[in-house]
Coordinates of C-alpha atoms in Angstrom, one line a residue:
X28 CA 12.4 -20.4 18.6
X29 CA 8.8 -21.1 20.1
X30 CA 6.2 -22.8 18.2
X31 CA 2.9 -21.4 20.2
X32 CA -0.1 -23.4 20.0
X33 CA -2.6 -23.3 17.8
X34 CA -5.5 -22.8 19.6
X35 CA -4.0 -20.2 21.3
X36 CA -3.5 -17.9 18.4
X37 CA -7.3 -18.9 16.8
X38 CA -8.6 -17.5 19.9
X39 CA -6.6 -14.0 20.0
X40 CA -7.0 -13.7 16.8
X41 CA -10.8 -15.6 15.4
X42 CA -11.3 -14.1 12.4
X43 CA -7.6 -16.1 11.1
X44 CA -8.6 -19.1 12.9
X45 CA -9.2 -21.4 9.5
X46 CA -6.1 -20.4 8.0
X47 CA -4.3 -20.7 11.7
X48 CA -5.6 -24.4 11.8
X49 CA -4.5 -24.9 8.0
X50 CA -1.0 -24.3 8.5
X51 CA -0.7 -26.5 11.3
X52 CA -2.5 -29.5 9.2
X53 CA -0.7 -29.0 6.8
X54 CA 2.9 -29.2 8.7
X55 CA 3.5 -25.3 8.2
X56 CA 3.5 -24.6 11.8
X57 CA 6.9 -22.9 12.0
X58 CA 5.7 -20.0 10.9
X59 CA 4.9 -18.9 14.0
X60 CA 8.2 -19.8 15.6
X61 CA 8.8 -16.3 16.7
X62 CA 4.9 -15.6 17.8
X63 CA 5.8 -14.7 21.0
X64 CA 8.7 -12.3 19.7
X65 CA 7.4 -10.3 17.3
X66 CA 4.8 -7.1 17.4
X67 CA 1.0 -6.6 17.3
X68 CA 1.6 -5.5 13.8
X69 CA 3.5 -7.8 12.5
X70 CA 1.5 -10.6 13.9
X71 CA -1.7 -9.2 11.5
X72 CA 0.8 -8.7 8.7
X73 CA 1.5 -12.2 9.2
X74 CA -2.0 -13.6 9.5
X75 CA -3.0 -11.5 6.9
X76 CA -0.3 -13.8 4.8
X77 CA -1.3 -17.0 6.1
X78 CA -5.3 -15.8 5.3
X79 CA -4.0 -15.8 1.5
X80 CA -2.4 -19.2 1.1
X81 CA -4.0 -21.9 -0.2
X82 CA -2.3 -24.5 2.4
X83 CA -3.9 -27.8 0.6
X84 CA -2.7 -26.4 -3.1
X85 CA 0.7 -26.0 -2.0
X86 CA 1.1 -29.2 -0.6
X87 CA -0.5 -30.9 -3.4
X88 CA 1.9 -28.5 -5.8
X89 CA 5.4 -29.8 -3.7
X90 CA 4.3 -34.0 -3.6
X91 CA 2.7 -33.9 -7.4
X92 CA 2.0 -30.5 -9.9
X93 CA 5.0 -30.3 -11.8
X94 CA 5.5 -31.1 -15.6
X95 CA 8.6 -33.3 -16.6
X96 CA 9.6 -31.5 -19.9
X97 CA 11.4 -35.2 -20.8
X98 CA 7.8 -36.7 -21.0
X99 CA 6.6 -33.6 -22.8
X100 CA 8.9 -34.4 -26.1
X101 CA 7.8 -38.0 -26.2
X102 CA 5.0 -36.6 -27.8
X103 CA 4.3 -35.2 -31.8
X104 CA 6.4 -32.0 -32.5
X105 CA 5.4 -30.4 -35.6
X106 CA 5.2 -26.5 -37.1
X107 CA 1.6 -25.2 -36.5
X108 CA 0.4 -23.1 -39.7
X109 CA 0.5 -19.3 -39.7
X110 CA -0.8 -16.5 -41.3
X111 CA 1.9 -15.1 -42.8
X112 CA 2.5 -11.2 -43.8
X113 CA 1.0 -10.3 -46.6
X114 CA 2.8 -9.9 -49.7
X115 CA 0.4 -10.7 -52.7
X116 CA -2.9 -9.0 -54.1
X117 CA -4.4 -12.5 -52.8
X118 CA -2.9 -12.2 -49.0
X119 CA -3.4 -8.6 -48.6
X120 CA -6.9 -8.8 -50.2
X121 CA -7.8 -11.0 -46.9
X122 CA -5.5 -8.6 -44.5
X123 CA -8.0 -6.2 -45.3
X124 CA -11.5 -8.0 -44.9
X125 CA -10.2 -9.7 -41.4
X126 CA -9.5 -5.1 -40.9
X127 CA -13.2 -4.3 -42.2
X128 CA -14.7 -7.5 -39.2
X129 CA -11.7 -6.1 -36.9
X130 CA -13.3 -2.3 -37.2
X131 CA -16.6 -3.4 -37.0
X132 CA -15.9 -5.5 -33.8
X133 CA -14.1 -2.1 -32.1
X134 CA -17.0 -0.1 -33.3
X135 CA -19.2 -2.3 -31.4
X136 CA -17.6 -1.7 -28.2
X137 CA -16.9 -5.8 -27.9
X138 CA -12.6 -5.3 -27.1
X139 CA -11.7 -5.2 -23.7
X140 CA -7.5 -4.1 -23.2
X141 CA -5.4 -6.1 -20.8
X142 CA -2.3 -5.1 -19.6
X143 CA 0.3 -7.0 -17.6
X144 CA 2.3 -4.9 -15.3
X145 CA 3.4 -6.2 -12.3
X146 CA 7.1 -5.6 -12.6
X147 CA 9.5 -3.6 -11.0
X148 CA 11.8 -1.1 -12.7
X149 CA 14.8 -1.9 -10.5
X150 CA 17.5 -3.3 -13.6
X151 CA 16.1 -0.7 -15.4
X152 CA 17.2 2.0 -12.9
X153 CA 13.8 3.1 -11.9
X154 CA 12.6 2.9 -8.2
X155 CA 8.8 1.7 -9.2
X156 CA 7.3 -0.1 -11.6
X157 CA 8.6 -0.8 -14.8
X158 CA 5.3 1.4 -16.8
X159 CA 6.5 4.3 -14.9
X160 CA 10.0 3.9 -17.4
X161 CA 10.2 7.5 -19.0
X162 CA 11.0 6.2 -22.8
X163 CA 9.3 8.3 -25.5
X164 CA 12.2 9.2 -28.2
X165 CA 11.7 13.7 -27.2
X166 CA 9.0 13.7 -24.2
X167 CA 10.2 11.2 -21.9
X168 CA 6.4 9.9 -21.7
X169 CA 6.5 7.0 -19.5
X170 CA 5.5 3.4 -20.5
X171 CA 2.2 4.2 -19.0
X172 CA 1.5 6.9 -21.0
X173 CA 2.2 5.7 -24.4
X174 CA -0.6 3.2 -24.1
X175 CA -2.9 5.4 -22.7
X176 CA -2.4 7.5 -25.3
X177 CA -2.8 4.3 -27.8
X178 CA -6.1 4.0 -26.0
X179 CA -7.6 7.3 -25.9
X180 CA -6.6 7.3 -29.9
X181 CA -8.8 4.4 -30.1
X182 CA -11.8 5.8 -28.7
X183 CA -11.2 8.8 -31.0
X184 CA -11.1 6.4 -34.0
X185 CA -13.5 4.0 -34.0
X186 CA -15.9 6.4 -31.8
X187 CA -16.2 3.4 -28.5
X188 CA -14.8 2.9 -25.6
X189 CA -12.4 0.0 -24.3
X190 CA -11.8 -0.4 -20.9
X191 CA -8.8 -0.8 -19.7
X192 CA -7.4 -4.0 -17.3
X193 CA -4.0 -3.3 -15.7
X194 CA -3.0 -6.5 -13.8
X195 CA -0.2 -5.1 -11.3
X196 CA 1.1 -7.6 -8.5
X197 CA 1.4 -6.7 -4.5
X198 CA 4.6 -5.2 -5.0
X199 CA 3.6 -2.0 -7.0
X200 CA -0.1 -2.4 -7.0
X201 CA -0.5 0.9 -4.7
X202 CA 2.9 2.9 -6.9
X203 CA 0.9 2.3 -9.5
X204 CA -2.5 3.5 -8.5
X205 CA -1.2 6.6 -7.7
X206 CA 1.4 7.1 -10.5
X207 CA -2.0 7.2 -12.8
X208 CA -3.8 8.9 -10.1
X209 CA -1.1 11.9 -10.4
X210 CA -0.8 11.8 -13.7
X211 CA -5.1 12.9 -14.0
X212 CA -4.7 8.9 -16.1
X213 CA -3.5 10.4 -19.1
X214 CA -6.5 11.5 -20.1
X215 CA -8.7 8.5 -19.8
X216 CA -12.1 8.2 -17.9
X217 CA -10.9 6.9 -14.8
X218 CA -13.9 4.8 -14.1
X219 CA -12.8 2.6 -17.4
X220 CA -9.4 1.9 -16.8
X221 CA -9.6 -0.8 -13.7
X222 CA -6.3 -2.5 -11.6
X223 CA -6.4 -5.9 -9.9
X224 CA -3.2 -7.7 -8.5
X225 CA -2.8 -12.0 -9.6
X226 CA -2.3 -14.5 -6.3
X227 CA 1.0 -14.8 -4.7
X228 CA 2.3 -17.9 -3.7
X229 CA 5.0 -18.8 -0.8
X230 CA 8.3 -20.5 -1.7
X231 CA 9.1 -23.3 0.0
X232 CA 12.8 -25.2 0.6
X233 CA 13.3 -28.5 -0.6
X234 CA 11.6 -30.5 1.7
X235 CA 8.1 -28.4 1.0
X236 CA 8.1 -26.0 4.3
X237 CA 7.5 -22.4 3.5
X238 CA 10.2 -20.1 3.8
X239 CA 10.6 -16.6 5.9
X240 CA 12.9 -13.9 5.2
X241 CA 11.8 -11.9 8.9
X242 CA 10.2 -13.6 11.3
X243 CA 7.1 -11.7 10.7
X244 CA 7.3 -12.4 7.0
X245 CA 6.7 -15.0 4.7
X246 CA 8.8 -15.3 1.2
X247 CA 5.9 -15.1 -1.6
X248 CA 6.1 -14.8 -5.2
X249 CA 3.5 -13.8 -7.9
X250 CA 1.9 -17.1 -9.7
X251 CA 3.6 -16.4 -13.0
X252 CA 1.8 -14.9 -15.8
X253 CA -0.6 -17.3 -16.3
X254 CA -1.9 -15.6 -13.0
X255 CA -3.6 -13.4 -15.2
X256 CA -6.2 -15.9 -16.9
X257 CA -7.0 -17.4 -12.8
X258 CA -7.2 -13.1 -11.8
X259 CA -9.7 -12.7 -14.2
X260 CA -11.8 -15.4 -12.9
X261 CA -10.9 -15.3 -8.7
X262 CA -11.5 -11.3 -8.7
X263 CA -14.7 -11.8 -11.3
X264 CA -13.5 -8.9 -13.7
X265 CA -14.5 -11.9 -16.7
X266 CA -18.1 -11.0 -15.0
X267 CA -17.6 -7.4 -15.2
X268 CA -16.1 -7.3 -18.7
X269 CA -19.5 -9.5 -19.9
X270 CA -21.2 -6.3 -17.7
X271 CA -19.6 -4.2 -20.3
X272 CA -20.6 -6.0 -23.6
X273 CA -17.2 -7.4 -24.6
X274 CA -16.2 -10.4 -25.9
X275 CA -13.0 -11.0 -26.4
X276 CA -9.8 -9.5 -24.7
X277 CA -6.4 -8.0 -26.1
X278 CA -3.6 -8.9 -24.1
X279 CA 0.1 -7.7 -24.0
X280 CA 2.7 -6.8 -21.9
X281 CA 3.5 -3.3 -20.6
X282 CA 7.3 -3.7 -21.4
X283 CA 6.9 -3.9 -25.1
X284 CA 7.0 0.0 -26.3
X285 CA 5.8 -1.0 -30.2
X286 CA 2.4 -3.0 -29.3
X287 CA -0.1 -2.3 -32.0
X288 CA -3.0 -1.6 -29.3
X289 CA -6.4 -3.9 -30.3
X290 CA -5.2 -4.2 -34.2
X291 CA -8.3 -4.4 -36.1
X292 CA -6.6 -6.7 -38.5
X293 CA -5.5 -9.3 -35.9
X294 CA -9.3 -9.3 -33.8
X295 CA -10.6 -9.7 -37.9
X296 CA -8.6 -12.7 -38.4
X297 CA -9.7 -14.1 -35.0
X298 CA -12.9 -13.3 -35.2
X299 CA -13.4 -15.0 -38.6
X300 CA -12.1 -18.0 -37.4
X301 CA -14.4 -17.9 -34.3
X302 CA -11.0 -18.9 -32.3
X303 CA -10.5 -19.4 -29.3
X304 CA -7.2 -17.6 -28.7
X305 CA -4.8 -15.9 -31.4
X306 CA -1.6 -15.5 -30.9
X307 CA 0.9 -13.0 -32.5
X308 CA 4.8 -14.0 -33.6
X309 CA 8.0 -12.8 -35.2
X310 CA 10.2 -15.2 -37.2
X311 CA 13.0 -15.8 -35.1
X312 CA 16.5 -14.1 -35.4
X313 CA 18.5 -17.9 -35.5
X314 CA 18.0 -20.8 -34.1
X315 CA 19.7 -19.8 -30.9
X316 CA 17.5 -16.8 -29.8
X317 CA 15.8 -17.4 -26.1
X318 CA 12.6 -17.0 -27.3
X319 CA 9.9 -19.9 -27.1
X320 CA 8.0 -20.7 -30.2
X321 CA 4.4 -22.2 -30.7
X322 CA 4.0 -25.3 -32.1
X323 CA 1.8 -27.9 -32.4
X324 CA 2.2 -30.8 -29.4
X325 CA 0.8 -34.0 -29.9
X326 CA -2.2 -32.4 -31.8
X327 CA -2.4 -29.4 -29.2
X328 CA -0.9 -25.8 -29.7
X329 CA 1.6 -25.4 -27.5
X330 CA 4.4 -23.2 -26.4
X331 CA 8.1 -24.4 -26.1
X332 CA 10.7 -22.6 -24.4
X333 CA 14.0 -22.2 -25.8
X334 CA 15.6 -25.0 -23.4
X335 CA 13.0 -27.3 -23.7
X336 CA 13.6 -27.5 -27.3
X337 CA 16.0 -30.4 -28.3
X338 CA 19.2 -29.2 -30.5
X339 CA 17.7 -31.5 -33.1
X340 CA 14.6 -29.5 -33.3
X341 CA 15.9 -26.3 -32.7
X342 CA 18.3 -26.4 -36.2
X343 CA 15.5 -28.1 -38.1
X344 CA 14.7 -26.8 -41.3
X345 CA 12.2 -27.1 -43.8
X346 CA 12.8 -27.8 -47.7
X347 CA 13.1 -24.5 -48.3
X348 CA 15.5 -23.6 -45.6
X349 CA 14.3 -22.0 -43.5
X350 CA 13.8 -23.1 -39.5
X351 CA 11.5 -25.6 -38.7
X352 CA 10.0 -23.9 -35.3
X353 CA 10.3 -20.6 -36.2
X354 CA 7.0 -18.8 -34.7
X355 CA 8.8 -16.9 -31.6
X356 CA 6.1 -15.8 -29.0
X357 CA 6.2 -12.1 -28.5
X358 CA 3.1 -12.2 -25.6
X359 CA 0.4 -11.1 -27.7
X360 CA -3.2 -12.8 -27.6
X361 CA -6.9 -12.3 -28.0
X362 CA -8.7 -14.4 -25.6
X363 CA -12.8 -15.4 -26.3
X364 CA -14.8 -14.7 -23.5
X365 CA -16.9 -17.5 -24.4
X366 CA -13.6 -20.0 -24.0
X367 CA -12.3 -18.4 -20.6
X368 CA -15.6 -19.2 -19.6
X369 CA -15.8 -23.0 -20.5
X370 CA -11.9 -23.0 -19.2
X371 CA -13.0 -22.3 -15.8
X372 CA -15.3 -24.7 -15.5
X373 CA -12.3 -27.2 -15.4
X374 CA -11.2 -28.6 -12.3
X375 CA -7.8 -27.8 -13.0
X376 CA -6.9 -25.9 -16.6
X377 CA -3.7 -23.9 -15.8
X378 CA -1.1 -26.9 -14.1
X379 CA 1.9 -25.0 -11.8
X380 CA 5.4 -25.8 -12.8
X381 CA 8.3 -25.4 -10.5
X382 CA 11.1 -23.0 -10.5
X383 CA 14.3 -24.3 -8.4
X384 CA 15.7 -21.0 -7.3
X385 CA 18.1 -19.0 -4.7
X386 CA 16.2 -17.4 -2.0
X387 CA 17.4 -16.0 1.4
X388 CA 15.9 -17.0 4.7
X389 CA 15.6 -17.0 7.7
X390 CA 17.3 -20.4 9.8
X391 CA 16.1 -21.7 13.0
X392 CA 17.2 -19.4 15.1
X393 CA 16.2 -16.9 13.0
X394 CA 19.3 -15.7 11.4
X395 CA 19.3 -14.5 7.5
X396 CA 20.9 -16.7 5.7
X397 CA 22.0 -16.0 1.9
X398 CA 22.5 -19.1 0.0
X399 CA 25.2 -19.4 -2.6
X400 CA 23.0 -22.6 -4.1
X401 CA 19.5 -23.2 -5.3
X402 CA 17.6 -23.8 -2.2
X403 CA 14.1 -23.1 -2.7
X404 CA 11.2 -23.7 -4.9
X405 CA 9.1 -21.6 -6.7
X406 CA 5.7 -22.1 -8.1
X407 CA 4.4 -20.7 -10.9
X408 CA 1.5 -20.7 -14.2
X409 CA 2.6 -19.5 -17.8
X410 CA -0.7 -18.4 -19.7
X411 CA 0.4 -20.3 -23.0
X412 CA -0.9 -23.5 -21.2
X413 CA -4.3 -22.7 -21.7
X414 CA -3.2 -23.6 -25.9
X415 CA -3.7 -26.9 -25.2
X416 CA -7.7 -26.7 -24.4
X417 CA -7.7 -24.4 -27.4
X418 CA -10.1 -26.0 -30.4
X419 CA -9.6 -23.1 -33.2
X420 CA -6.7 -20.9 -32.9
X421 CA -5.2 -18.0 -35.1
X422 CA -1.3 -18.0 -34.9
X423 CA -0.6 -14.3 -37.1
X424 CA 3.1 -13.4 -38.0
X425 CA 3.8 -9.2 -37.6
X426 CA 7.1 -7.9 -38.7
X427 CA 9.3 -7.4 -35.4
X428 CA 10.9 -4.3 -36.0
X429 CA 7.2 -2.8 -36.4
X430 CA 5.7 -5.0 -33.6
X431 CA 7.7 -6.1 -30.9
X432 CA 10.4 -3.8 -28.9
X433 CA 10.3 -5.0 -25.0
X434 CA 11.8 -3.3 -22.8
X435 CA 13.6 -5.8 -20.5
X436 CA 17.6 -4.7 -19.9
X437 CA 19.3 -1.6 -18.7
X438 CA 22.2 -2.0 -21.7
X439 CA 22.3 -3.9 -24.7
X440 CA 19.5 -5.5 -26.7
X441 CA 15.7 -5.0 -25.3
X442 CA 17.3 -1.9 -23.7
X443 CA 15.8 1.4 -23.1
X444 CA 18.0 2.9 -26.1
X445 CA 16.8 0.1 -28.4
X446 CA 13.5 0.5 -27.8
X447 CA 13.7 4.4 -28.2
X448 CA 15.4 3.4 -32.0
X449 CA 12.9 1.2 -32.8
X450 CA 9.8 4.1 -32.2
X451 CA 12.3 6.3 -34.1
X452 CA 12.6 4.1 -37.0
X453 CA 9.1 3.0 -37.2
X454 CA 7.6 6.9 -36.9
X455 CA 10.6 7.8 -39.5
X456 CA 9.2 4.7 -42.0
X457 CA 5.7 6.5 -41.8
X458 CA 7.2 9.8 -42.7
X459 CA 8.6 8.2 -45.6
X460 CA 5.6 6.5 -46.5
X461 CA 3.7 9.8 -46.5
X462 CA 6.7 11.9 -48.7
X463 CA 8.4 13.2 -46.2
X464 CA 12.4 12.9 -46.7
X465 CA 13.6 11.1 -43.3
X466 CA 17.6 10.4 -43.4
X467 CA 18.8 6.9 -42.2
X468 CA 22.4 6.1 -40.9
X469 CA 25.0 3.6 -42.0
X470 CA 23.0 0.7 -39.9
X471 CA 19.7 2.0 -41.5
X472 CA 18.5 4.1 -38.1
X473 CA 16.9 6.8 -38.7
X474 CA 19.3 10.6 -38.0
X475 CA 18.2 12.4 -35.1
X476 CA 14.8 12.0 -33.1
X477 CA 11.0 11.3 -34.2
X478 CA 8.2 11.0 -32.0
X479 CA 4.3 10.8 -33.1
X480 CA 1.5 11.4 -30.6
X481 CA -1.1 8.7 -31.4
X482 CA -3.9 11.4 -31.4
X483 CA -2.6 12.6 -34.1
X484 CA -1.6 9.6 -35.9
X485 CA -2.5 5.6 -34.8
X486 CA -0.9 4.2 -37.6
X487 CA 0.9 5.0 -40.8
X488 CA -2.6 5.1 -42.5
X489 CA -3.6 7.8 -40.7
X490 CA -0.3 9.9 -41.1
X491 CA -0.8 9.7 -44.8
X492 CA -4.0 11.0 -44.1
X493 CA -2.9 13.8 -41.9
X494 CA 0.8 15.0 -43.4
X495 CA -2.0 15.2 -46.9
X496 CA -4.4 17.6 -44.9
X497 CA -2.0 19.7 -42.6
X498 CA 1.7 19.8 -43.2
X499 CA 2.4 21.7 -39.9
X500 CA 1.4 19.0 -38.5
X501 CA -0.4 20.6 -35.9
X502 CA 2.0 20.6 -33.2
X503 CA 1.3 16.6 -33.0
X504 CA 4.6 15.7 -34.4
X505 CA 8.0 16.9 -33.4
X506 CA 11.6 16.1 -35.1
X507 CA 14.9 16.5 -33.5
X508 CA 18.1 16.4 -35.6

């Protein structure tokens, strides 16, 4: 090992020479241990690291930015009220009118689509990113695909178009350019469906000095999902979305194969409550599920993760019996332009919380060293944070089996094969809804294989509509028994 100096470096290299002199300021000079040692190549790939890392954020983030969850419960805990699904004349009287200012808004061009897809396929047995997942019950479409489709059905509908925003991280930023690229963009105008990639961050060990896994390479990690609300304001797409005339911004992530794409009937209720954000939820399964649920936090909405919750809050019930905190988060929103904009005029409206993880490393002689203990730290932002600077916000409940189907383990539940039953069920549920006899098994699945192009029909509304005028179907929708 051979720490070079600094000045050294700044003068082969003075376009890094900022960053160079960051790092050693900041007491991050052994990243350049092996300098001397490693190739032209990897010296730029290394700069090119350094030139991204905010050196004076990371030391503030290891001395002060985390959140003690044990201060966090001192505070008021107390259910948040929802709009329920609607099962009265009264209820689904209002479903509709929030559907009629929903429309309008999508007729106006004002809905902007944002997509969160910057993981990797690996558990899943794919070698790219996880929207590339072939999953469509007959066609295999990939992830990808489906909401493109969703998309392009949308322009068809409400005659408008809705750019697309794909946030993909470093690691399969470029896989998934050209998976769309290859793939013509599944029909969409390419020049409206735009990708952009959140900061990463570097881990560091315990005592706060970055971590290498080469000695060319520095260990960095995506700034968690609430990346995407400080993406849209570092790479100025909130600019180019105002550019575009649209005001507020559907977000969801790719691995969730049921998302209702830009529901008219969840922008209506947001829109008539000139909110802020809206969230979508799912009553939760029992009190056990590892899900967080929204709440209200000393006066703020907030989001609590399933360990944060105590056990006496996490069995509470309410006079009726039912739970207590029972509005699981299922990573749907509507963000106001007009709010992201006010939010970013904050010093600091997104606060980092660590992550105390396992992460291989080089030592100081530069051998790799696997860890069987947590050795490192992790920084990152969850995008539910932003609830608490929220002044009106719309918390909507949506049936889960119609709603919410992720896509997030090889086997078991969230799995490839449940998410293919739960598009099954939901197309065979239309069928029935329009006459058409669709046989269920003994754990109410639906026999054999269903799969609806979008095109053809968005919803079950416009099956009804469809099965009514053409019973052939027109090629849109094929059955497998």
């Amino acid at each position: 090992m051979n720490i070079v100096n600094k000045d050294h470096i700044g003068k082969a290299y003075p376009d890094y020479k900022h960053p160079i002199e960051k790092a050693f300021q900041t007491g991050q000079s052994h990243i350049f241990s092996w300098w001397n040692e490693i190739t032209p190549a990897e010296k730029l790939h290394l700069l090119g690291q350094i030139s991204s890392i905010d050196f004076t954020l990371l030391q503030k983030l290891f001395h002060e930015s985390f959140i003690s969850a044990s201060d966090m419960f001192q505070k008021d805990l107390q259910p948040p009220p929802i709009i329920g699904i609607p099962e009265n004349i009264t209820e689904k009287k209002a479903a509709e009118k929030a559907k009629q200012v929903g429309e309008e808004s999508l007729r106006n061009g004002e809905i902007a689509i944002l997509t969160v897809a910057g993981g990797q396929g690996t558990r899943l047995g794919i070698d790219g990113p996880k929207g590339m997942l072939p999953i469509s019950p007959i066609n295999k479409k990939s992830i990808f695909q489906l909401h493109a489709e969703k998309i392009y059905a949308l322009q068809m509908k409400y005659n408008a178009m809705f750019p697309w925003y794909i946030m993909t991280s470093e690691t399969n930023d470029n896989d998934t350019k050209e998976f769309f690229r290859s793939n013509k963009f599944f029909g969409l105008d390419q020049q409206r469906v735009y990708f952009f990639t959140q900061r990463m961050i570097p881990a560091v060990d315990m005592n706060g000095k970055i971590l290498m896994n080469t000695k060319s390479n520095i260990v960095m990690s995506p700034n968690g999902h609430g990346g995407t609300i400080i993406a849209l304001q570092e790479r100025n797409i909130i600019n180019d979305m105002k550019e575009r005339g649209i005001k507020h911004i559907f977000y969801h992530q790719v691995d969730n194969v049921l998302i209702k794409m830009a529901d008219p009937v969840f922008i209506g209720y947001h829109l008539m409550d000139s909110a802020d954000v809206s969230s979508k939820v799912v009553k939760k399964r029992s009190p056990d599920e590892k899900v967080g649920v929204i709440v209200y936090l000393d006066g703020h909405l907030h989001v609590v993760e399933y360990s944060e919750l105590s056990q006496e809050d996490k069995y509470a019930k309410n006079n009726d019996g039912t739970l207590k905190y029972n509005a699981g988060n299922i990573a749907i929103h509507i963000f106001s332009i007009a709010f992201l904009e006010k939010l970013f005029q904050m010093e600091t409206y997104l606060p980092y919380h660590l992550a105390i993880k396992k992460v291989p490393f080089i030592d100081l002689n530069g051998n790799l060293i696997t860890p069987k203990e947590n050795n490192a730290i992790k920084f990152e932002t969850f995008i539910f944070d932003v609830l608490k600077h929220v002044k009106n916000g719309v918390l909507m409940e949506v049936v889960r089996k119609e709603e919410f189907s992720p896509v997030k383990n090889a086997e078991g539940d969230d799995s490839p094969a449940t998410a293919q039953q739960d598009m099954v069920n939901i197309f065979g549920q239309w069928l029935r809804k329009a006459g058409v006899a669709i046989p269920k098994d003994s754990n109410d699945n639906v026999k054999g294989l269903i799969e609806i192009n979008p095109c053809f029909a968005f919803d079950e509304e416009d099956l009804i509509k469809n099965v009514d005028k053409d019973l052939e179907f027109r090629g849109f929708l094929n059955l497998e028994h």
